[in-house]
Short mmCIF file of C-alpha atoms in Angstrom, two decimals:
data_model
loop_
_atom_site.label_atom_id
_atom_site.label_comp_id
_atom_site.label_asym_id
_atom_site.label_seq_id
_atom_site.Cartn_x
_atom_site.Cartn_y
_atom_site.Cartn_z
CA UNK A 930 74.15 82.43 74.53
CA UNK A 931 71.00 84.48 75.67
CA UNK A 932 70.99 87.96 77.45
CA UNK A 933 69.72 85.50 80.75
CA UNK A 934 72.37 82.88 80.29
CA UNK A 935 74.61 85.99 81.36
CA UNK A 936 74.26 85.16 85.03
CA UNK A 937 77.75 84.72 86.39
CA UNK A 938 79.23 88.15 86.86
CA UNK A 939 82.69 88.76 86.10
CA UNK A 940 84.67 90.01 89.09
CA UNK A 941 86.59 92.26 86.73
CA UNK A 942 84.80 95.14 84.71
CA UNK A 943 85.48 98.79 83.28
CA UNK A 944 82.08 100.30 83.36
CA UNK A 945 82.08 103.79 82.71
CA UNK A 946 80.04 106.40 81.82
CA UNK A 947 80.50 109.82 79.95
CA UNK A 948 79.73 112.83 81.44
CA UNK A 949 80.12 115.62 78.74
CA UNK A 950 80.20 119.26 79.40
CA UNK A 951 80.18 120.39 75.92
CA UNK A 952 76.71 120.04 75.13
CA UNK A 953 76.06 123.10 76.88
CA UNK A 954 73.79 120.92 79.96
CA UNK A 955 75.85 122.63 82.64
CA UNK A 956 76.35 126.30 80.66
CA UNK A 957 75.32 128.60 83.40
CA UNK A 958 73.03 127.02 85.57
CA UNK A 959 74.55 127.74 88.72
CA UNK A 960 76.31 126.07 91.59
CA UNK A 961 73.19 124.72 93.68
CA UNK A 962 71.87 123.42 90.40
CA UNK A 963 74.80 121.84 88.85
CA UNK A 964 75.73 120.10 91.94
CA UNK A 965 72.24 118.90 92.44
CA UNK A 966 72.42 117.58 88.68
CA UNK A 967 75.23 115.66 89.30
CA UNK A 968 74.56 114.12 92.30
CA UNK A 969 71.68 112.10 91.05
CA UNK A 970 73.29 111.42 87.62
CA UNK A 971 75.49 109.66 90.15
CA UNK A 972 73.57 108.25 92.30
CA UNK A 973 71.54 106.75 89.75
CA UNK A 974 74.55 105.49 87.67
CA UNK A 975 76.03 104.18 91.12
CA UNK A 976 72.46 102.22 91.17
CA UNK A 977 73.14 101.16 87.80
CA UNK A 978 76.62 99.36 88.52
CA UNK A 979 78.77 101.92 87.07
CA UNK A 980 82.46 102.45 88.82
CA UNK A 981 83.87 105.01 86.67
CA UNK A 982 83.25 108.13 86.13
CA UNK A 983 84.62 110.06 83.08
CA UNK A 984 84.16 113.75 83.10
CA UNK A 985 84.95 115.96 81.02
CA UNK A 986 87.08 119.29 82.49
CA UNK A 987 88.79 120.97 79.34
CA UNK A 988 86.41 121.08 76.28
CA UNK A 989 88.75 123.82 74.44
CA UNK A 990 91.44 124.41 76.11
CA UNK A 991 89.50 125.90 79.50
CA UNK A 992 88.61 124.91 82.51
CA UNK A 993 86.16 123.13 84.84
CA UNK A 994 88.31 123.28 87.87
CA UNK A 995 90.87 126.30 89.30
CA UNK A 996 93.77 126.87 86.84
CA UNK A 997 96.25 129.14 87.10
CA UNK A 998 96.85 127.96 82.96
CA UNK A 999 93.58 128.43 81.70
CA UNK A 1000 90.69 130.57 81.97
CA UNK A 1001 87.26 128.87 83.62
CA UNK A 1002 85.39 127.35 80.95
CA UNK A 1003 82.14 129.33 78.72
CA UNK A 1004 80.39 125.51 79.11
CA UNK A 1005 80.39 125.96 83.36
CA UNK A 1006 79.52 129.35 83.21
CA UNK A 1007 78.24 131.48 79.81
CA UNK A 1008 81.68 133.46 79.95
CA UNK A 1009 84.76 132.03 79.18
CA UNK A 1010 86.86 133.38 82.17
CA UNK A 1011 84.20 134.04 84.79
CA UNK A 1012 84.37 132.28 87.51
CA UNK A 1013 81.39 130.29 89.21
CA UNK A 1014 79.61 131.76 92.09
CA UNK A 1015 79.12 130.19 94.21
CA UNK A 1016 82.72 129.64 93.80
CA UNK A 1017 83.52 125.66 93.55
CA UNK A 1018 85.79 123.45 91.82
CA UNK A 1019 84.12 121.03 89.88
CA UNK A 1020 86.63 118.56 89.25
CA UNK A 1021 87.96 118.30 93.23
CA UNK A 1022 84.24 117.85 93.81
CA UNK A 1023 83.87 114.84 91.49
CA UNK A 1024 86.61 113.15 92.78
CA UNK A 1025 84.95 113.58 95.91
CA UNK A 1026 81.68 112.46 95.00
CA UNK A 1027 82.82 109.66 93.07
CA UNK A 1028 85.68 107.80 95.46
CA UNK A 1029 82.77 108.67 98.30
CA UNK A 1030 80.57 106.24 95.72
CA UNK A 1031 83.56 103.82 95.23
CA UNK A 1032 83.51 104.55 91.57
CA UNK A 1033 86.85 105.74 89.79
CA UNK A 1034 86.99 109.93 88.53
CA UNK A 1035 88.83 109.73 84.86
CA UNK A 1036 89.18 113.67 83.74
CA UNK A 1037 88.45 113.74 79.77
CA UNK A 1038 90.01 116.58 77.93
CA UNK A 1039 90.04 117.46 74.84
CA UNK A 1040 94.18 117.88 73.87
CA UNK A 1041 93.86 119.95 70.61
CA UNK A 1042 90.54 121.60 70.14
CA UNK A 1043 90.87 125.51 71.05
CA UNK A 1044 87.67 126.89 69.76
CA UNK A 1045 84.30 124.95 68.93
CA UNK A 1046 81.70 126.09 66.47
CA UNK A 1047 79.31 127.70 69.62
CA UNK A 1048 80.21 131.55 69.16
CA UNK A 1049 81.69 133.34 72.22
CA UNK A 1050 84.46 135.36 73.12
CA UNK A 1051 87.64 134.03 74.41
CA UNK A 1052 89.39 135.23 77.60
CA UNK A 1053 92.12 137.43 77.64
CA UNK A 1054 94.32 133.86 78.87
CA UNK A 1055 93.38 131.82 76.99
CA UNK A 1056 95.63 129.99 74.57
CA UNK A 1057 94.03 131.52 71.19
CA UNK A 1058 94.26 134.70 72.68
CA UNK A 1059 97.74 134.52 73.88
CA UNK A 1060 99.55 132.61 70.61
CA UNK A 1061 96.89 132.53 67.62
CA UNK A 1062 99.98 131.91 66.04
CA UNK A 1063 100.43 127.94 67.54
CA UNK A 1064 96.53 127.48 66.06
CA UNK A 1065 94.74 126.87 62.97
CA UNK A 1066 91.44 127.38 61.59
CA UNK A 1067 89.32 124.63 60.55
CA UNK A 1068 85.78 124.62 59.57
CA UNK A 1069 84.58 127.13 62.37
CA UNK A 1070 86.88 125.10 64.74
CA UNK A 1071 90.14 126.31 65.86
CA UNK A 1072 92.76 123.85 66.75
CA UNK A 1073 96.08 123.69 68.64
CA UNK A 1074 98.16 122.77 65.60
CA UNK A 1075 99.51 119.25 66.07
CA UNK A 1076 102.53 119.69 64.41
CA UNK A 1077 104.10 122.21 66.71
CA UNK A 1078 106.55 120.89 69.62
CA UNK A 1079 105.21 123.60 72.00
CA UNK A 1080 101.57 122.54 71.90
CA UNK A 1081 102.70 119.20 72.85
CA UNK A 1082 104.97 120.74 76.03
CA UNK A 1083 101.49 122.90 76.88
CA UNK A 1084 99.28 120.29 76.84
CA UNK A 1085 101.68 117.93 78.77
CA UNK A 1086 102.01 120.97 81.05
CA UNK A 1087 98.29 121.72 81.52
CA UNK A 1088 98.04 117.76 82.67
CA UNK A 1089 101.10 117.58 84.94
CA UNK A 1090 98.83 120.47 87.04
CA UNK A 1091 95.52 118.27 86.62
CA UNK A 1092 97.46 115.13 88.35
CA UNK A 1093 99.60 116.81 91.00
CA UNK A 1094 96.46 119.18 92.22
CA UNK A 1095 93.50 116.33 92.11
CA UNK A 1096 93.39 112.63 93.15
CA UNK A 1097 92.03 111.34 89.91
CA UNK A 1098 92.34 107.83 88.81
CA UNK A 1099 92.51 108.30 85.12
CA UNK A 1100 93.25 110.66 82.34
CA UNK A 1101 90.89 110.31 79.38
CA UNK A 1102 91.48 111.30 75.60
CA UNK A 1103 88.55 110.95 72.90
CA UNK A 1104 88.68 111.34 69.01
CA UNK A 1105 89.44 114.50 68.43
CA UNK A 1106 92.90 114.42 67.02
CA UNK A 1107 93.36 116.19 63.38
CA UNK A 1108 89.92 117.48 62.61
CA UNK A 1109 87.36 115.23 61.22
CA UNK A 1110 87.63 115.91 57.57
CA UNK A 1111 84.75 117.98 55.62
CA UNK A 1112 84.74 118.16 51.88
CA UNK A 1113 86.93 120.82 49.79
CA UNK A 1114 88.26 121.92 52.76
CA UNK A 1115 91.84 121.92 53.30
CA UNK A 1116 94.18 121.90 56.82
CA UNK A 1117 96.43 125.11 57.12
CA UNK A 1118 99.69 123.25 57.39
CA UNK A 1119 101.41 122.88 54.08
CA UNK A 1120 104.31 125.81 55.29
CA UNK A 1121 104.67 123.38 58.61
CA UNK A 1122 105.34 120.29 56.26
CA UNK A 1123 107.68 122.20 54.05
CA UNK A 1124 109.61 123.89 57.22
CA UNK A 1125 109.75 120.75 58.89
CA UNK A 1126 109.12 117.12 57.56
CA UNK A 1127 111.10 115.74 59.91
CA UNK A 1128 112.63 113.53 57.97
CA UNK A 1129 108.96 112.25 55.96
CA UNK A 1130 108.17 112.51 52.32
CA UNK A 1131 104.68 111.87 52.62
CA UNK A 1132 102.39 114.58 54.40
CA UNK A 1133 99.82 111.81 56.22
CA UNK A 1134 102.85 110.03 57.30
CA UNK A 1135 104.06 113.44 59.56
CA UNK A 1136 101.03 114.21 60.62
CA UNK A 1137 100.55 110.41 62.26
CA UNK A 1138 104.01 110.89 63.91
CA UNK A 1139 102.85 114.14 64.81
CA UNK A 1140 99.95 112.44 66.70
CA UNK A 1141 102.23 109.89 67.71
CA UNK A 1142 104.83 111.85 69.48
CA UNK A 1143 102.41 113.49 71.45
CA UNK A 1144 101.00 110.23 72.66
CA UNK A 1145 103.96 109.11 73.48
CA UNK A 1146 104.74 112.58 75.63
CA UNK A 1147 101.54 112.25 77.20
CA UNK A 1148 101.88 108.36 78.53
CA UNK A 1149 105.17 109.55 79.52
CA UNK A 1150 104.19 112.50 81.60
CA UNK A 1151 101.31 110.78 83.57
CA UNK A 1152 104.02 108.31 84.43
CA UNK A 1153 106.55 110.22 85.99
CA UNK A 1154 104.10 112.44 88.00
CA UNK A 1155 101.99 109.55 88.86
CA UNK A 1156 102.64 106.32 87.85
CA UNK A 1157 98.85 104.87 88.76
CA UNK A 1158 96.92 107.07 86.72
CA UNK A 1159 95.40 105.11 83.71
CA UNK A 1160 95.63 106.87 80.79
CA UNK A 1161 92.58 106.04 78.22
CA UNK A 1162 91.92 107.01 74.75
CA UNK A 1163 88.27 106.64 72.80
CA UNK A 1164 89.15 106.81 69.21
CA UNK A 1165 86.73 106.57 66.37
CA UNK A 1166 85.31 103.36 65.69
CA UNK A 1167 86.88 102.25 62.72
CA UNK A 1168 90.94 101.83 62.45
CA UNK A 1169 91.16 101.23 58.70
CA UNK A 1170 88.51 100.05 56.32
CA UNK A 1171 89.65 96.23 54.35
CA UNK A 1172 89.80 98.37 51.33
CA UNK A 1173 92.64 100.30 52.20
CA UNK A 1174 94.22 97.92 54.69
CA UNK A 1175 93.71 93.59 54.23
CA UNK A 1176 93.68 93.88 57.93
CA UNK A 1177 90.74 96.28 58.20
CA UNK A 1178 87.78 95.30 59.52
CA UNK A 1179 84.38 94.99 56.55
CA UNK A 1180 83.32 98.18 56.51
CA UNK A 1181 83.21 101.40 54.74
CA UNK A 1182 83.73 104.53 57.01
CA UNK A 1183 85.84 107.27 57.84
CA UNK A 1184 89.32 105.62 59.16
CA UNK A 1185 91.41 106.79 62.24
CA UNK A 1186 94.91 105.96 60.17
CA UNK A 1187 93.61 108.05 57.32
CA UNK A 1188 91.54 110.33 57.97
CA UNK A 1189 92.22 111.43 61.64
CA UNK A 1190 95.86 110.53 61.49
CA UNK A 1191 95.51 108.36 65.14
CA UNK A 1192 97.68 105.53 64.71
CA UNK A 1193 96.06 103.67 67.54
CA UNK A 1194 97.20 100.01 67.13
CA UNK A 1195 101.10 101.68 67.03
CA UNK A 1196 100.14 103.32 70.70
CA UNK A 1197 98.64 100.31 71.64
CA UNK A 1198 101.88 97.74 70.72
CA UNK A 1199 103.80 100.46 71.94
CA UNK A 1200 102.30 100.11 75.44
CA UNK A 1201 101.31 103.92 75.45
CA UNK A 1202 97.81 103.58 76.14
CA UNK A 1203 96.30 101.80 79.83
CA UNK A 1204 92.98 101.23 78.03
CA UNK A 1205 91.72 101.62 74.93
CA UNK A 1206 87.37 102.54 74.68
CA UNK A 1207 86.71 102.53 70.94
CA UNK A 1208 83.34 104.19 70.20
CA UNK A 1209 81.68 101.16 68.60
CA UNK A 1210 78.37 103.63 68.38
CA UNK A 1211 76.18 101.91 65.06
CA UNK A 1212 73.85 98.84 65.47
CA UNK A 1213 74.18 95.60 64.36
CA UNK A 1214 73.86 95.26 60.89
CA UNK A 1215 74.58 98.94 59.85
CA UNK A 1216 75.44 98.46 56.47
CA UNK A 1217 78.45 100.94 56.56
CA UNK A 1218 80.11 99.55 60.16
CA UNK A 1219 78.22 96.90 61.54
CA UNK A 1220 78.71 96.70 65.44
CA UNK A 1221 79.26 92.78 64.70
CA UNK A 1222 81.95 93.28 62.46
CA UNK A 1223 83.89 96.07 64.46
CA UNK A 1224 83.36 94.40 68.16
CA UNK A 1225 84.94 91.64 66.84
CA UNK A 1226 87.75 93.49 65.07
CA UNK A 1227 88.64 95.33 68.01
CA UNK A 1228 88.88 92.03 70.02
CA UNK A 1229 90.91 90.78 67.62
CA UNK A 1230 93.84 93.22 67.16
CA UNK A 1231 93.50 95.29 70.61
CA UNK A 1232 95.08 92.54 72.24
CA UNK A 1233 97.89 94.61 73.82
CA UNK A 1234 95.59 96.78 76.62
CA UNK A 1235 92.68 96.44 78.20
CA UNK A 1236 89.89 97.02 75.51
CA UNK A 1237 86.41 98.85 76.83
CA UNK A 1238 83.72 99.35 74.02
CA UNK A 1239 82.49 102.93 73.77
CA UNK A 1240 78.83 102.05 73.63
CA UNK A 1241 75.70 104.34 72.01
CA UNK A 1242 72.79 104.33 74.41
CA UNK A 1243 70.36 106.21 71.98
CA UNK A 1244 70.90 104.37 69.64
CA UNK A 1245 71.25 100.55 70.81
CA UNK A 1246 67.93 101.64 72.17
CA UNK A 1247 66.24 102.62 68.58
CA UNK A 1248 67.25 99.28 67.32
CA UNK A 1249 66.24 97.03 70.46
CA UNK A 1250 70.04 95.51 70.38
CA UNK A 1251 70.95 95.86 74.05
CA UNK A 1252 70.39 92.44 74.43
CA UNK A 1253 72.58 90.99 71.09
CA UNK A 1254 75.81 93.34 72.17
CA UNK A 1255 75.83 92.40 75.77
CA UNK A 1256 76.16 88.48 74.71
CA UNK A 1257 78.67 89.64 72.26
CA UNK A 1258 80.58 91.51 75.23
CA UNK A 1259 80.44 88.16 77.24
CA UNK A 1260 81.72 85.70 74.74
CA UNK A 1261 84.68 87.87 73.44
CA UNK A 1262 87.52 87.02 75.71
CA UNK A 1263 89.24 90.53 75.14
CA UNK A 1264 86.52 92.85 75.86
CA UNK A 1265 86.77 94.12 79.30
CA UNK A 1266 83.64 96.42 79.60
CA UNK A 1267 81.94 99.09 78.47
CA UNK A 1268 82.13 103.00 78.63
CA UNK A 1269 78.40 104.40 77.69
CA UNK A 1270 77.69 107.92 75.81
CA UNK A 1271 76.25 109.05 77.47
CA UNK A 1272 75.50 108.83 80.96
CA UNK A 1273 72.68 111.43 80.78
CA UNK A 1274 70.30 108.90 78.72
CA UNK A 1275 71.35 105.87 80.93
CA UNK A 1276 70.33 108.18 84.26
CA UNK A 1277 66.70 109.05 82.13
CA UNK A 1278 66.06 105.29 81.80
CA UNK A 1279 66.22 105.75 77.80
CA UNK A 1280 63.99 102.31 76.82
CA UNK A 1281 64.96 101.09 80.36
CA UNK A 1282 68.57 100.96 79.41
CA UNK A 1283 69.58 101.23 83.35
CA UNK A 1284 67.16 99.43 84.74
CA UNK A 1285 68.20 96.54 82.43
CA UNK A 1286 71.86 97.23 83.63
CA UNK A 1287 71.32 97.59 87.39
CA UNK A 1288 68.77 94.10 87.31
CA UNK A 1289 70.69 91.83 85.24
CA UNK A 1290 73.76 93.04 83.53
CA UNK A 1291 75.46 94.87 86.21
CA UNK A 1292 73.49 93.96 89.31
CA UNK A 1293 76.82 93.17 90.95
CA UNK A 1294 79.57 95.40 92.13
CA UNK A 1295 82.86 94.34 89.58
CA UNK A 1296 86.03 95.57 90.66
CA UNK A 1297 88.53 97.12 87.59
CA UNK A 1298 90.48 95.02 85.48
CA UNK A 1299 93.94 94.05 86.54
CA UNK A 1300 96.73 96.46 85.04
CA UNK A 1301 99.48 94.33 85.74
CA UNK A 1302 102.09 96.43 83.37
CA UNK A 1303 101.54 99.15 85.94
CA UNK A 1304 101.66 97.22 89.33
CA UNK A 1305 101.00 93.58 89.96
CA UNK A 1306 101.41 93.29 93.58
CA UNK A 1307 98.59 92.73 95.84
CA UNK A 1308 98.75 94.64 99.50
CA UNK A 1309 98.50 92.87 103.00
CA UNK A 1310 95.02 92.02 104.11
CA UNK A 1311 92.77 93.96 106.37
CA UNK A 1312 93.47 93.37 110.37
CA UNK A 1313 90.85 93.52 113.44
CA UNK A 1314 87.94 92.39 111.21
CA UNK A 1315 85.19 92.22 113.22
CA UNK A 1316 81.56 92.53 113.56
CA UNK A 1317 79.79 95.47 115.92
CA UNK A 1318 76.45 95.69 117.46
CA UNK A 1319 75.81 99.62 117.70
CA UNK A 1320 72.14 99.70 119.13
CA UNK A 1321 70.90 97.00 117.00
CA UNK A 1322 72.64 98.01 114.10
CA UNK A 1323 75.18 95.70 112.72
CA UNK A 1324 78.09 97.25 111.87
CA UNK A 1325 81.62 95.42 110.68
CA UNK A 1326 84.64 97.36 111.23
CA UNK A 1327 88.25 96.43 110.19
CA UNK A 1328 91.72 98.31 110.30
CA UNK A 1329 93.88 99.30 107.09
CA UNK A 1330 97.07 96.38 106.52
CA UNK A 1331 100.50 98.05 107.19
CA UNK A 1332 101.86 99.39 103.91
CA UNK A 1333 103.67 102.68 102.36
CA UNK A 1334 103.36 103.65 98.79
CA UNK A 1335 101.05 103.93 96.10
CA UNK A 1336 101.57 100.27 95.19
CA UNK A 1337 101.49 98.64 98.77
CA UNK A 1338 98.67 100.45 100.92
CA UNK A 1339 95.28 99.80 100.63
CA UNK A 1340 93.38 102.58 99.04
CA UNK A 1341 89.54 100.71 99.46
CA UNK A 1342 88.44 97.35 100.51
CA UNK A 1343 85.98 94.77 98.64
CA UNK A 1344 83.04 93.79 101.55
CA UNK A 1345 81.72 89.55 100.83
CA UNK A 1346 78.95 88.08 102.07
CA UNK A 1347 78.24 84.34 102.41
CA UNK A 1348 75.27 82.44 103.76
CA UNK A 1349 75.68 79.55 106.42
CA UNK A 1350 76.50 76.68 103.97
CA UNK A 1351 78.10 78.75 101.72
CA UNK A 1352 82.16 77.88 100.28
CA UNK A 1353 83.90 81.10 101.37
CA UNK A 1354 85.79 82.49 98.35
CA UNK A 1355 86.47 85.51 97.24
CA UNK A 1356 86.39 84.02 93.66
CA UNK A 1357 82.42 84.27 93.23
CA UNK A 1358 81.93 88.15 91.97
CA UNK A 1359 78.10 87.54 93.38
CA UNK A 1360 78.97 87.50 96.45
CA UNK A 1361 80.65 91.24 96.77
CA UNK A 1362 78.39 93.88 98.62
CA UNK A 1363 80.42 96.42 98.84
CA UNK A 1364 83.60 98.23 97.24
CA UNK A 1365 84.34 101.09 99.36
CA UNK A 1366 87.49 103.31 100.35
CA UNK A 1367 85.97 103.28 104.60
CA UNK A 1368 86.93 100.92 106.90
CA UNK A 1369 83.27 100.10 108.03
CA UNK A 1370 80.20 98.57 106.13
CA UNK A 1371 76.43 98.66 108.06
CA UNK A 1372 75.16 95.04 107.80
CA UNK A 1373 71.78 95.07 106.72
CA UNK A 1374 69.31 93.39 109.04
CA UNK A 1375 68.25 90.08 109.26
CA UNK A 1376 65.96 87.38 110.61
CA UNK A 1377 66.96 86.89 114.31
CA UNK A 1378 69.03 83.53 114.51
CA UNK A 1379 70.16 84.08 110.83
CA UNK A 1380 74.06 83.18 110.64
CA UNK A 1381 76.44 84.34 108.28
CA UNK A 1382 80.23 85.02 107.34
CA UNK A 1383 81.61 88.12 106.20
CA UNK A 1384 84.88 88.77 104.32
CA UNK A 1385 87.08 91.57 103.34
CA UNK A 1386 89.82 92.14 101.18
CA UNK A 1387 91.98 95.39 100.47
CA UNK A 1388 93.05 97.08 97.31
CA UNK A 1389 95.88 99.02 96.66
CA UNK A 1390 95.58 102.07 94.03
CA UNK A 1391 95.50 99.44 91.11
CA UNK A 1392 92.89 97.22 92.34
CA UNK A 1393 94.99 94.31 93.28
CA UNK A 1394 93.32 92.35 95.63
CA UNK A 1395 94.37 90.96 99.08
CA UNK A 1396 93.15 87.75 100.55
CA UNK A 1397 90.86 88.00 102.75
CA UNK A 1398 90.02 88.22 106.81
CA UNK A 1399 86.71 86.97 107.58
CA UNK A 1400 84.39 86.94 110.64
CA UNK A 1401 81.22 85.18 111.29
CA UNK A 1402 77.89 86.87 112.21
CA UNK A 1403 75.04 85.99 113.47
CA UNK A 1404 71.64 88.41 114.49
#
């Protein structure tokens, strides 16, 4: 297969995009110019094809939206504490922006980290200040200390107020478990083994239940405050090497299991994680993890959730391999999409990345993949479809199906088009104009005399689709 024998569309794709706060791009440039930043990273990425948006709202264990838990974040502002001003929420205004775009608003924290390396001083609130004594120091990092039951309760705590106080779709975890390991240096946490192995011999094995059991907390919180937020996790790219594991995948890296203590095929079989976005970030024939090798790894044994690969931008770029991995995406039948870092260098064009995406790999709207373990019911279908001349501007209006509850109403609709001739089915993903949470879609014009159908479907809050109400139209 060739990057154009990818022609059909699938109907069904995760295509997300970072948006990282912790590189400092926001760090005290203001309201005006913050919002003005985002909205054309998103109309851009919109342009591109992307429909979901993951944005990242507690770097260490602060803020980029109104908490009475945590102080506003030193990455919005350049004080840890202080709040913007203009005031504004960032996160209620992304969820705005981004259901207004028919794109999906996942908020990405970062569980454990306290403290990164970037020096400044730490509000009076904040965690570090308040119990230094539920932290560790690690390499210039500070860390809430896994292995305490509290830090699991506060971070479950800090998320049960990000889901009942904002409408987002998702709640997004990275790699950052344990720290990332650095040489000679040891993790403060030898008195927590000793006080309390919980029953484990072997220190690696209590820190991966120590992971573990707040994975488990986590999936279990979203679901009881609400049960249709997706929780997603990015770990590193590599589970296990084949050395240390005969069902690792050929390479020889740094290893979630081992190194990180993220157990992530046990959270996965476990049914803990919605989606799963490994960051698959080397090229193709990188002699330590080649992108070949791990893609099809991943495919292999992240059977049990919908699997996204975490894709490198920069440096698929370098190596002129956009091409190669998007045939690989299409012929794996487990790979569901993509989630690229980052979405900065896909809005700058980096070696035409997006225009590559928005002309051929994602030139169609793609609804989310099914998530059947969450809800599998479809809602009714759309009533009083019908098309509306509004001083010569075709307009086609339609009125939300009759249901209650997260899994029955319609929460956006999915707009068809089909020329005279044309099969009408809502099967053929090219034929989608328009994903969109209003209840009205402006036809574009057309040659007088031209005739057409129209369809629309709903979807509920899972993206199960309704069958469709059509009209026909002609100009």
């Amino acid at each position: 297969m060739t990057a154009l024998a990818i022609t059909a569309q699938p109907k069904r794709e995760f295509r997300g995009a970072w948006i990282q706060c912790v590189n400092g791009q926001f760090k005290g440039i203001g309201t005006k110019t913050m919002q003005e930043t985002l909205t054309y990273q998103l109309d851009e990425l919109q342009k591109d094809g992307c429909n979901v948006i993951i944005f990242q709202v507690r770097p260490e264990c602060d803020a980029l939206y109104q908490s009475a838990l945590e102080p506003w974040s030193y990455y919005l502002t350049g004080q840890q504490g202080l709040a913007p001003q203009p005031y504004w929420d960032p996160l209620a205004w992304m969820v705005e922006q981004c259901h207004k775009r028919g794109m999906e608003l996942h908020a990405w924290i970062n569980p454990y980290r306290a403290k990164t390396k970037v020096a400044h001083a730490n509000a009076v609130n904040h965690v570090v200040s308040q119990h230094p004594e539920r932290c560790f120091e690690y390499d210039g990092l500070t860390l809430l200390n896994p292995a305490l039951k509290e830090n699991r309760d506060y971070i479950c705590q800090v998320v049960t107020d990000i889901l009942e106080r904002y409408d987002v779709d998702g709640l997004h975890i990275d790699d950052y478990f344990y720290p990332y390991p650095v040489a000679g240096v040891n993790i403060p946490d030898d008195a927590y083994f000793r006080a309390n192995p919980q029953g484990f011999t072997d220190k690696d094995d209590w820190r991966r239940n120590n992971v573990n059991l707040f994975i488990e907390q986590l999936w279990a919180t979203i679901r009881t405050v609400k049960p249709w937020v997706k929780f997603g996790v990015s770990p590193f790219g590599i589970y296990r090497n084949e050395k240390s594991d005969p069902n690792g995948s050929k390479t020889n890296g740094l290893q979630n299991y081992d190194q990180l203590y993220a157990d992530v095929l046990l959270w996965v079989k476990n049914g803990w994680v919605d989606y799963c976005v490994p960051q698959i970030y080397w090229e193709i024939g990188n002699k330590a993890a080649d992108y070949d090798e791990l893609i099809h790894w991943w495919d292999k044994y992240c059977t049990k959730t919908t699997l996204v690969i975490g894709e490198d931008v920069e440096r698929t770029v370098k190596f002129n391999q956009m091409a190669r991995k998007m045939v690989l995406h299409a012929e794996l039948p487990n790979v569901k999409g993509t989630v690229l870092w980052y979405a900065k260098a896909v809005v700058d064009n980096v070696g035409n990345y997006g225009t590559r995406l928005r002309e051929l790999y994602w030139r169609n709207p793609a609804l989310q993949p099914a998530m059947k373990h969450i809800d599998n019911k479809a809602p009714k279908k759309p009533r009083k479809v019908q098309a509306v001349d509004i001083e010569g501007q075709k307009v086609l209006f339609w009125t939300a199906p009759k249901g209650e509850g997260w899994k029955d109403a319609a929460a956006s609709y999915v707009v068809y088009r089909f020329n005279q001739g044309d099969k009408v089915t809502v099967d053929d993903a090219s034929k989608i104009v328009a994903i969109t949470s209003d209840t009205h879609y402006e036809m574009p014009r057309e040659t007088p005399g031209t005739k057409c159908t129209y369809a629309v479907t709903a979807l509920d809050r899972m993206q199960n689709e309704s069958s469709y109400k059509k009209v026909k139209v002609k100009y």
